[in-house]
Tab-separated table of C-alpha atoms in Angstrom:
chain	number	residue	atom	x	y	z
A	1	MET	CA	15.014	22.009	14.835
A	2	VAL	CA	13.913	20.733	18.289
A	3	GLN	CA	16.828	20.688	20.746
A	4	SER	CA	17.785	17.228	21.765
A	5	SER	CA	17.832	16.234	25.393
A	6	PHE	CA	19.041	12.801	26.402
A	7	ALA	CA	18.003	10.605	29.243
A	8	LYS	CA	19.181	7.068	29.928
A	9	ILE	CA	16.243	4.678	30.254
A	10	ILE	CA	16.081	1.199	31.674
A	11	SER	CA	12.429	0.200	31.722
A	12	VAL	CA	10.959	-2.538	29.473
A	13	LYS	CA	7.527	-1.061	29.468
A	14	TYR	CA	6.671	2.575	28.623
A	15	GLU	CA	3.507	4.640	28.573
A	16	THR	CA	2.573	7.713	26.484
A	17	SER	CA	-0.645	9.674	25.886
A	18	VAL	CA	-1.657	10.735	22.423
A	19	ASN	CA	-4.570	12.315	20.479
A	20	ALA	CA	-5.373	12.218	16.773
A	21	SER	CA	-3.259	15.320	15.881
A	22	GLN	CA	-0.196	13.730	17.426
A	23	PHE	CA	-0.376	10.385	15.572
A	24	ALA	CA	2.670	11.060	13.369
A	25	TYR	CA	4.741	11.696	16.476
A	26	LEU	CA	3.494	8.451	17.937
A	27	GLU	CA	4.398	6.467	14.831
A	28	ASN	CA	7.894	7.998	14.905
A	29	LEU	CA	8.184	6.986	18.623
A	30	ILE	CA	7.077	3.435	17.797
A	31	GLY	CA	9.446	3.169	14.907
A	32	SER	CA	12.395	4.183	17.107
A	33	LEU	CA	11.286	1.711	19.771
A	34	HIS	CA	11.334	-1.110	17.183
A	35	ILE	CA	14.744	-0.105	15.935
A	36	TYR	CA	16.594	0.445	19.187
A	37	ALA	CA	14.782	-1.132	22.173
A	38	PRO	CA	14.919	-4.811	23.065
A	39	GLN	CA	12.335	-6.791	21.107
A	40	GLN	CA	10.155	-7.457	24.136
A	41	THR	CA	9.926	-3.769	25.081
A	42	GLN	CA	6.203	-2.662	25.183
A	43	LEU	CA	4.581	0.694	24.744
A	44	VAL	CA	1.186	1.476	26.311
A	45	VAL	CA	-0.684	4.131	24.365
A	46	ARG	CA	-3.270	6.079	26.438
A	47	ASP	CA	-5.937	7.121	23.944
A	48	THR	CA	-6.952	10.779	24.468
A	49	GLY	CA	-8.753	11.217	21.159
A	50	LEU	CA	-7.512	8.905	18.418
A	51	THR	CA	-9.606	8.101	15.386
A	52	TYR	CA	-11.070	4.706	14.586
A	53	GLY	CA	-8.545	4.161	11.812
A	54	GLN	CA	-5.623	5.139	14.066
A	55	ARG	CA	-6.782	2.639	16.683
A	56	GLU	CA	-7.047	-0.049	14.028
A	57	LEU	CA	-3.549	0.589	12.788
A	58	LEU	CA	-2.118	0.425	16.272
A	59	LYS	CA	-3.540	-3.108	16.569
A	60	THR	CA	-1.237	-4.234	13.763
A	61	TYR	CA	1.902	-2.681	15.429
A	62	GLU	CA	4.210	-5.006	17.450
A	63	ASN	CA	4.211	-4.645	21.234
A	64	ILE	CA	1.632	-1.814	21.335
A	65	GLU	CA	-1.239	-1.734	23.845
A	66	VAL	CA	-3.945	0.854	23.538
A	67	VAL	CA	-5.897	1.777	26.657
A	68	VAL	CA	-8.644	4.388	27.242
A	69	SER	CA	-7.644	7.699	28.829
A	70	THR	CA	-9.310	6.789	32.186
A	71	HIS	CA	-7.445	3.499	32.540
A	72	ASN	CA	-5.753	2.977	35.911
A	73	SER	CA	-2.070	3.848	36.228
A	74	PHE	CA	0.485	1.108	35.473
A	75	THR	CA	3.197	0.100	37.870
A	76	ASN	CA	6.812	-0.358	36.848
A	77	THR	CA	6.156	1.657	33.736
A	78	GLY	CA	8.275	4.493	32.371
A	79	LEU	CA	6.401	7.573	31.197
A	80	ILE	CA	7.552	9.084	27.941
A	81	GLU	CA	6.348	12.101	25.955
A	82	VAL	CA	4.840	11.247	22.589
A	83	LYS	CA	7.100	13.811	20.873
A	84	SER	CA	10.156	11.811	21.904
A	85	GLU	CA	12.110	9.091	20.272
A	86	PHE	CA	14.479	6.287	21.311
A	87	ILE	CA	18.085	6.128	20.085
A	88	ALA	CA	21.171	4.188	21.060
A	89	VAL	CA	24.193	6.111	22.376
A	90	ASN	CA	27.360	4.249	23.166
A	91	GLY	CA	25.419	0.917	23.360
A	92	GLU	CA	22.792	2.288	25.637
A	93	LEU	CA	19.172	3.087	25.048
A	94	VAL	CA	18.322	6.686	25.562
A	95	VAL	CA	15.391	9.018	24.789
A	96	ARG	CA	15.523	12.395	23.195
A	97	SER	CA	13.166	14.984	21.803
A	98	HIS	CA	11.924	14.190	18.403
A	99	GLN	CA	13.713	15.443	15.260
A	100	ASP	CA	11.720	17.476	12.806
A	101	SER	CA	12.061	14.877	10.033
A	102	LEU	CA	10.436	12.042	12.049
A	103	PRO	CA	12.872	9.606	10.560
A	104	TYR	CA	11.648	6.394	12.192
A	105	ILE	CA	8.076	6.052	10.914
A	106	ASP	CA	8.962	3.542	8.182
A	107	PHE	CA	10.680	1.286	10.637
A	108	ILE	CA	7.500	0.157	12.458
A	109	ARG	CA	7.105	-3.616	12.643
A	110	LYS	CA	3.518	-4.421	11.700
A	111	ARG	CA	1.254	-7.245	10.743
A	112	PHE	CA	0.109	-5.972	7.404
A	113	GLN	CA	-3.520	-5.623	6.317
A	114	LEU	CA	-3.776	-5.723	2.486
A	115	ALA	CA	-6.543	-4.388	0.208
A	116	ILE	CA	-6.754	-5.423	-3.467
A	117	VAL	CA	-8.551	-2.464	-4.952
A	118	ILE	CA	-10.336	-2.683	-8.355
A	119	PRO	CA	-11.312	0.800	-9.493
A	120	PHE	CA	-13.878	1.047	-12.281
A	121	ILE	CA	-16.588	2.935	-14.027
A	122	ARG	CA	-19.819	1.755	-15.538
A	123	SER	CA	-18.323	1.571	-19.027
A	124	GLN	CA	-15.624	-0.840	-17.725
A	125	LEU	CA	-18.064	-3.466	-16.514
A	126	THR	CA	-17.283	-5.795	-19.357
A	127	LYS	CA	-13.525	-5.501	-18.723
A	128	LEU	CA	-14.148	-6.069	-14.969
A	129	GLU	CA	-16.049	-9.176	-15.719
A	130	ALA	CA	-13.316	-10.492	-17.975
A	131	GLN	CA	-10.781	-9.684	-15.251
A	132	LEU	CA	-12.706	-11.666	-12.670
A	133	LYS	CA	-13.138	-14.604	-15.039
A	134	MET	CA	-9.431	-14.677	-15.422
A	135	SER	CA	-9.131	-14.781	-11.641
A	136	ASN	CA	-11.270	-17.902	-11.789
A	137	ILE	CA	-8.899	-19.419	-14.373
A	138	TYR	CA	-5.809	-18.377	-12.517
A	139	LEU	CA	-6.728	-18.907	-8.861
A	140	PRO	CA	-5.183	-15.991	-6.912
A	141	CYS	CA	-4.011	-17.857	-3.823
A	142	GLN	CA	-3.212	-21.333	-2.391
A	143	ASN	CA	-5.112	-20.652	0.872
A	144	ARG	CA	-7.843	-18.318	1.986
A	145	LEU	CA	-6.279	-15.236	3.561
A	146	ASP	CA	-7.599	-13.580	6.680
A	147	PHE	CA	-5.596	-10.395	6.206
A	148	VAL	CA	-6.588	-9.565	2.576
A	149	ASP	CA	-9.814	-7.876	1.395
A	150	LEU	CA	-11.002	-7.323	-2.142
A	151	ILE	CA	-12.534	-3.902	-2.756
A	152	PHE	CA	-14.605	-2.921	-5.752
A	153	TYR	CA	-14.288	0.885	-6.023
A	154	HIS	CA	-16.421	2.880	-8.320
A	155	ASN	CA	-16.897	6.548	-9.297
A	156	GLU	CA	-20.618	6.816	-8.455
A	157	ALA	CA	-22.446	7.417	-5.182
A	158	ALA	CA	-22.762	4.863	-2.414
A	159	LEU	CA	-25.326	2.059	-3.056
A	160	SER	CA	-25.169	2.799	-6.750
A	161	SER	CA	-26.732	0.240	-9.063
A	162	LEU	CA	-23.149	-0.485	-10.130
A	163	GLU	CA	-22.768	-2.605	-6.954
A	164	ASN	CA	-25.693	-4.723	-8.043
A	165	GLU	CA	-24.030	-5.082	-11.471
A	166	VAL	CA	-20.944	-6.455	-9.782
A	167	HIS	CA	-22.973	-8.900	-7.773
A	168	ARG	CA	-24.559	-10.148	-10.993
A	169	ILE	CA	-21.144	-11.135	-12.357
A	170	GLY	CA	-21.171	-13.838	-9.755
A	171	TYR	CA	-17.588	-13.855	-8.609
A	172	THR	CA	-16.708	-16.732	-6.349
A	173	ASN	CA	-14.525	-15.681	-3.491
A	174	LYS	CA	-11.907	-18.338	-2.697
A	175	CYS	CA	-9.177	-16.130	-1.208
A	176	TYR	CA	-10.358	-13.005	0.520
A	177	ARG	CA	-11.432	-12.363	4.094
A	178	ASN	CA	-14.139	-9.818	2.898
A	179	ILE	CA	-15.415	-8.335	-0.336
A	180	ARG	CA	-16.260	-4.637	0.098
A	181	HIS	CA	-17.605	-1.807	-2.100
A	182	LEU	CA	-16.361	1.731	-1.912
A	183	ALA	CA	-17.854	4.789	-3.743
A	184	ALA	CA	-15.807	7.753	-4.770
A	185	ASN	CA	-18.956	9.836	-5.342
A	186	LEU	CA	-17.363	12.047	-8.015
A	187	THR	CA	-19.041	15.222	-9.024
A	188	SER	CA	-20.039	15.798	-12.629
A	189	ASP	CA	-17.003	18.046	-13.088
A	190	GLN	CA	-14.696	15.445	-11.630
A	191	ASP	CA	-16.128	12.497	-13.510
A	192	ARG	CA	-14.074	12.557	-16.665
A	193	TYR	CA	-10.784	11.000	-17.903
A	194	PRO	CA	-8.074	11.437	-16.721
A	195	LEU	CA	-9.184	13.637	-13.870
A	196	GLY	CA	-11.670	11.167	-12.458
A	197	SER	CA	-9.125	8.257	-12.157
A	198	ALA	CA	-6.595	10.587	-10.486
A	199	ILE	CA	-9.110	11.837	-7.937
A	200	MET	CA	-10.338	8.260	-7.247
A	201	TRP	CA	-6.731	7.206	-6.552
A	202	GLN	CA	-6.095	10.228	-4.418
A	203	LYS	CA	-9.138	9.614	-2.206
A	204	LEU	CA	-7.745	6.155	-1.293
A	205	LEU	CA	-4.681	7.841	0.027
A	206	VAL	CA	-5.784	11.143	1.757
A	207	ASP	CA	-5.660	10.424	5.437
A	208	SER	CA	-8.305	12.601	7.046
A	209	GLU	CA	-11.301	12.068	9.270
A	210	ASP	CA	-13.724	13.509	6.692
A	211	ASN	CA	-12.528	11.005	4.057
A	212	SER	CA	-14.646	7.962	4.548
A	213	ILE	CA	-12.745	5.915	1.919
A	214	SER	CA	-9.203	6.559	3.122
A	215	LEU	CA	-7.605	3.128	3.277
A	216	ARG	CA	-5.404	4.077	6.278
A	217	ALA	CA	-8.582	5.201	8.117
A	218	LEU	CA	-10.060	1.831	7.356
A	219	GLY	CA	-7.130	0.149	9.017
A	220	TYR	CA	-5.200	-1.087	5.962
A	221	THR	CA	-1.364	-0.913	5.816
A	222	HIS	CA	-0.903	-1.712	2.117
A	223	PHE	CA	-2.936	-1.895	-1.053
A	224	PHE	CA	-2.547	-3.129	-4.600
A	225	LEU	CA	-4.298	-1.097	-7.310
A	226	MET	CA	-5.690	-3.393	-10.023
A	227	GLU	CA	-7.419	-1.591	-12.865
A	228	PRO	CA	-9.759	-3.683	-14.961
A	229	ASP	CA	-7.197	-3.811	-17.855
A	230	THR	CA	-4.718	-5.551	-15.421
A	231	GLN	CA	-4.932	-9.266	-16.007
A	232	PRO	CA	-3.585	-12.252	-14.263
A	233	ILE	CA	-1.465	-14.518	-16.459
A	234	ARG	CA	-0.622	-17.349	-14.023
A	235	PRO	CA	-2.066	-18.719	-10.851
A	236	LEU	CA	-1.102	-17.623	-7.362
A	237	TRP	CA	-0.775	-13.997	-8.379
A	238	LEU	CA	-2.153	-12.804	-5.065
A	239	ASP	CA	0.456	-14.923	-3.202
A	240	ALA	CA	3.078	-13.223	-5.420
A	241	ILE	CA	1.838	-9.796	-4.329
A	242	ILE	CA	2.135	-10.860	-0.743
A	243	GLU	CA	5.665	-12.066	-1.254
A	244	GLN	CA	6.663	-8.563	-2.453
A	245	ILE	CA	5.710	-7.427	1.089
A	246	VAL	CA	6.927	-10.381	3.284
A	247	GLU	CA	10.097	-11.079	1.269
A	248	GLY	CA	10.403	-14.725	2.392
A	249	GLN	CA	9.246	-14.280	5.946
A	250	ARG	CA	6.058	-15.727	7.398
A	251	SER	CA	2.955	-13.625	6.618
A	252	ASP	CA	1.831	-13.827	10.280
A	253	SER	CA	4.983	-12.272	11.610
A	254	TYR	CA	5.672	-8.585	12.015
A	255	HIS	CA	7.237	-6.847	9.019
A	256	VAL	CA	9.116	-3.641	8.387
A	257	THR	CA	8.160	-1.970	5.083
A	258	ASN	CA	10.816	0.638	4.298
A	259	TRP	CA	9.513	1.357	0.857
A	260	TRP	CA	6.423	3.232	-0.417
A	261	MET	CA	5.646	1.842	-3.859
A	262	THR	CA	6.471	-1.411	-5.779
A	263	GLY	CA	5.569	-2.028	-9.333
A	264	SER	CA	6.548	-1.991	-13.017
A	265	ILE	CA	8.571	0.371	-15.082
A	266	TYR	CA	7.128	0.918	-18.572
A	267	ARG	CA	7.782	-2.249	-20.564
A	268	GLY	CA	6.025	-1.487	-23.766
A	269	SER	CA	7.262	-0.193	-27.068
A	270	LYS	CA	5.706	3.271	-27.253
A	271	SER	CA	8.320	6.046	-27.220
A	272	ILE	CA	7.668	8.204	-24.100
A	273	GLY	CA	11.070	9.566	-23.392
A	274	GLN	CA	12.199	9.725	-19.755
A	275	HIS	CA	8.575	9.148	-18.711
A	276	PHE	CA	9.269	5.440	-18.854
A	277	LEU	CA	11.271	5.940	-15.649
A	278	HIS	CA	8.242	5.745	-13.441
A	279	ILE	CA	6.245	3.028	-11.600
A	280	ASN	CA	2.803	2.553	-13.192
A	281	GLY	CA	-0.118	3.217	-10.898
A	282	ASN	CA	-1.059	-0.520	-10.973
A	283	ALA	CA	1.251	-1.184	-8.012
A	284	ILE	CA	1.567	-2.074	-4.396
A	285	TYR	CA	1.466	0.896	-2.097
A	286	HIS	CA	2.693	1.056	1.514
A	287	LEU	CA	0.304	3.330	3.384
A	288	SER	CA	2.996	5.073	5.398
A	289	SER	CA	2.179	8.508	6.737
A	290	LYS	CA	5.649	9.622	5.371
A	291	PHE	CA	4.621	8.575	1.856
A	292	ILE	CA	1.261	10.397	2.148
A	293	ASP	CA	3.172	13.536	3.351
A	294	TYR	CA	5.376	13.242	0.244
A	295	LEU	CA	2.307	12.864	-1.986
A	296	GLN	CA	0.815	16.063	-0.505
A	297	GLN	CA	3.971	17.849	-1.690
A	298	VAL	CA	3.551	16.379	-5.172
A	299	TRP	CA	-0.151	17.275	-5.327
A	300	ARG	CA	0.566	20.877	-4.384
A	301	MET	CA	3.016	21.215	-7.280
A	302	TYR	CA	1.231	19.053	-9.799
A	303	GLN	CA	-2.455	19.788	-9.268
A	304	PHE	CA	-4.490	17.282	-11.265
A	305	GLN	CA	-6.436	19.966	-13.188
A	306	SER	CA	-3.304	21.956	-14.085
A	307	SER	CA	-1.204	21.754	-17.210
A	308	ARG	CA	1.745	20.514	-15.118
A	309	SER	CA	0.143	17.188	-14.309
A	310	VAL	CA	0.937	14.469	-16.744
A	311	GLY	CA	-0.742	11.581	-14.775
A	312	TYR	CA	-0.988	10.775	-11.081
A	313	ASP	CA	1.693	8.093	-11.246
A	314	LEU	CA	4.023	10.022	-13.497
A	315	ASP	CA	3.730	13.187	-11.242
A	316	ILE	CA	5.247	11.221	-8.406
A	317	PHE	CA	8.477	10.893	-10.328
A	318	LEU	CA	8.479	14.169	-12.138
A	319	PHE	CA	8.495	15.750	-8.728
A	320	LEU	CA	11.679	13.825	-7.920
A	321	PHE	CA	13.248	14.862	-11.270
A	322	ASP	CA	12.507	18.487	-10.368
A	323	ASN	CA	13.924	18.119	-6.849
A	324	VAL	CA	17.181	16.238	-7.233
A	325	HIS	CA	18.328	16.693	-3.606
A	326	LEU	CA	15.007	15.121	-2.447
A	327	ALA	CA	15.340	12.375	-5.059
A	328	LYS	CA	18.721	11.341	-3.612
A	329	GLN	CA	17.040	10.786	-0.254
A	330	LEU	CA	13.795	9.066	-1.460
A	331	TRP	CA	14.552	7.113	-4.616
A	332	HIS	CA	15.061	3.960	-2.652
A	333	LYS	CA	11.431	4.172	-1.493
A	334	PHE	CA	10.254	3.251	-5.005
A	335	ARG	CA	11.057	-0.347	-6.003
A	336	PHE	CA	10.816	-1.559	-9.608
A	337	SER	CA	9.676	-5.187	-9.873
A	338	ASP	CA	8.501	-7.571	-12.600
A	339	PHE	CA	5.777	-9.343	-10.624
A	340	ILE	CA	3.663	-7.124	-12.744
A	341	GLN	CA	4.602	-5.732	-16.187
A	342	ASN	CA	3.127	-2.395	-17.452
A	343	CYS	CA	2.611	-2.761	-21.198
A	344	TRP	CA	0.404	0.254	-21.717
A	345	HIS	CA	-1.235	0.283	-25.179
A	346	THR	CA	1.348	-2.019	-26.620
A	347	GLY	CA	2.778	-5.558	-26.223
A	348	CYS	CA	5.505	-6.210	-23.687
A	349	GLU	CA	8.015	-7.789	-25.976
A	350	GLY	CA	10.008	-6.334	-28.844
A	351	GLY	CA	7.235	-3.982	-29.969
A	352	LYS	CA	4.911	-6.796	-30.940
A	353	GLU	CA	1.303	-5.761	-30.684
A	354	HIS	CA	0.272	-9.280	-29.552
A	355	VAL	CA	2.425	-11.829	-27.674
A	356	ASN	CA	1.896	-15.441	-27.390
A	357	ILE	CA	1.161	-16.047	-23.704
A	358	THR	CA	2.917	-19.396	-23.561
A	359	GLN	CA	6.151	-17.923	-24.818
A	360	PHE	CA	5.723	-14.891	-22.598
A	361	LEU	CA	5.290	-17.062	-19.470
A	362	LEU	CA	8.409	-19.093	-20.283
A	363	GLU	CA	10.549	-15.996	-20.769
A	364	ASN	CA	9.028	-14.123	-17.761
A	365	PRO	CA	8.945	-16.610	-14.853
A	366	SER	CA	8.518	-13.878	-12.167
A	367	THR	CA	5.608	-12.056	-13.906
A	368	TYR	CA	2.064	-12.798	-12.668
A	369	LEU	CA	0.115	-9.816	-13.919
A	370	VAL	CA	0.145	-7.671	-17.073
A	371	HIS	CA	-1.275	-4.125	-17.266
A	372	GLY	CA	-2.677	-2.835	-20.573
A	373	GLY	CA	-0.781	-5.126	-22.956
A	374	PRO	CA	-2.710	-7.610	-25.139
A	375	LEU	CA	-1.594	-11.165	-25.085
A	376	GLU	CA	-2.723	-13.818	-27.468
A	377	LYS	CA	-4.544	-16.679	-25.742
A	378	SER	CA	-2.710	-20.016	-25.967
A	379	SER	CA	-2.180	-22.957	-23.747
A	380	HIS	CA	-1.994	-21.955	-20.104
A	381	ILE	CA	1.127	-22.818	-18.174
A	382	HIS	CA	0.489	-23.614	-14.439
A	383	PRO	CA	3.576	-23.733	-12.256
A	384	VAL	CA	4.127	-26.938	-10.346
A	385	TYR	CA	4.696	-26.734	-6.608
A	386	GLY	CA	6.199	-29.362	-4.364
A	387	ASP	CA	4.213	-30.761	-1.422
A	388	SER	CA	6.078	-28.354	0.857
A	389	TYR	CA	4.374	-25.283	-0.710
A	390	LYS	CA	1.396	-24.356	1.527
A	391	GLY	CA	0.813	-20.740	0.360
A	392	TYR	CA	0.120	-17.910	2.725
A	393	SER	CA	-2.227	-18.173	5.605
A	394	ARG	CA	-2.601	-17.022	9.233
């Protein structure tokens, strides 16, 4: 444990220097600033070797200004070491050396950047087309969103003919800032189920300079994984995903996300024992460095090619079951929600193989998406919104 040293501070603007390897310390410092310092307090970050993705993330953090290493010195600015953190002692703001746990990272106030990621392989093109057609039936948003991208993510090499196949579907973009394509470039040994899907998911999360498809490195703060067998069942489902993040606040304000994963418990009828107590991988992820550090622990114990791994989403929770002391500290980071229902291989209600969609909508007013569970087509129910509902925009 680093020995704490306290110093009373009175400035409203601080400066620190940081390189890429120190970014976790910087995020901890920023989180502590956002908790304890007056809201107008600013931090100038002198960039001595940050990555592109790190600079992009800093643009989303409140009251943070990034300058080049050769920038002129600032006046009336307090200098602070990046391996420090702010705390309040007896009502006064003080600074101390960082604590090993870096406890403040998940308290950063940020303007979120969201990716909707659809992972697929060539054999799923038909399902992908059906999913996109459902998005045309159930319009995802009320207004076009300048902080959300749609990403088609495939298993093949970059510039694969798969990208042309997606273009041929002719999806009309009415909601997203950009539509992008990412390629996992799996090897022949990796490109098999379930290993391939696990590695594709992992590549989105690994935060390293040599990973060109790391979502954090691309500047995203959150993403929703939407496999081709995840279907919208009512309109404004993208707005519902955003609401899980903003929780009633304006989308253009700065938000604290103190959770790591939000999604559905298993809602189907298949008997899977305690395994039902996990969040299915079709979920919203907060791309917190603390979460990624946790996942690194999981991956070391439950390697995808080992007999211990049950599934990349299940492994996250099996690790907690095996480490109860850690589970007590982290269980609140995983939020169960019914904005999506995981009905893997079965229907969602009472063990029925097929569920009438009209009845399902009436009985599940908070559910906008269903994963893996067949629903019988019937008359569509579209919620009615008053004139005051404007959707999300910036």
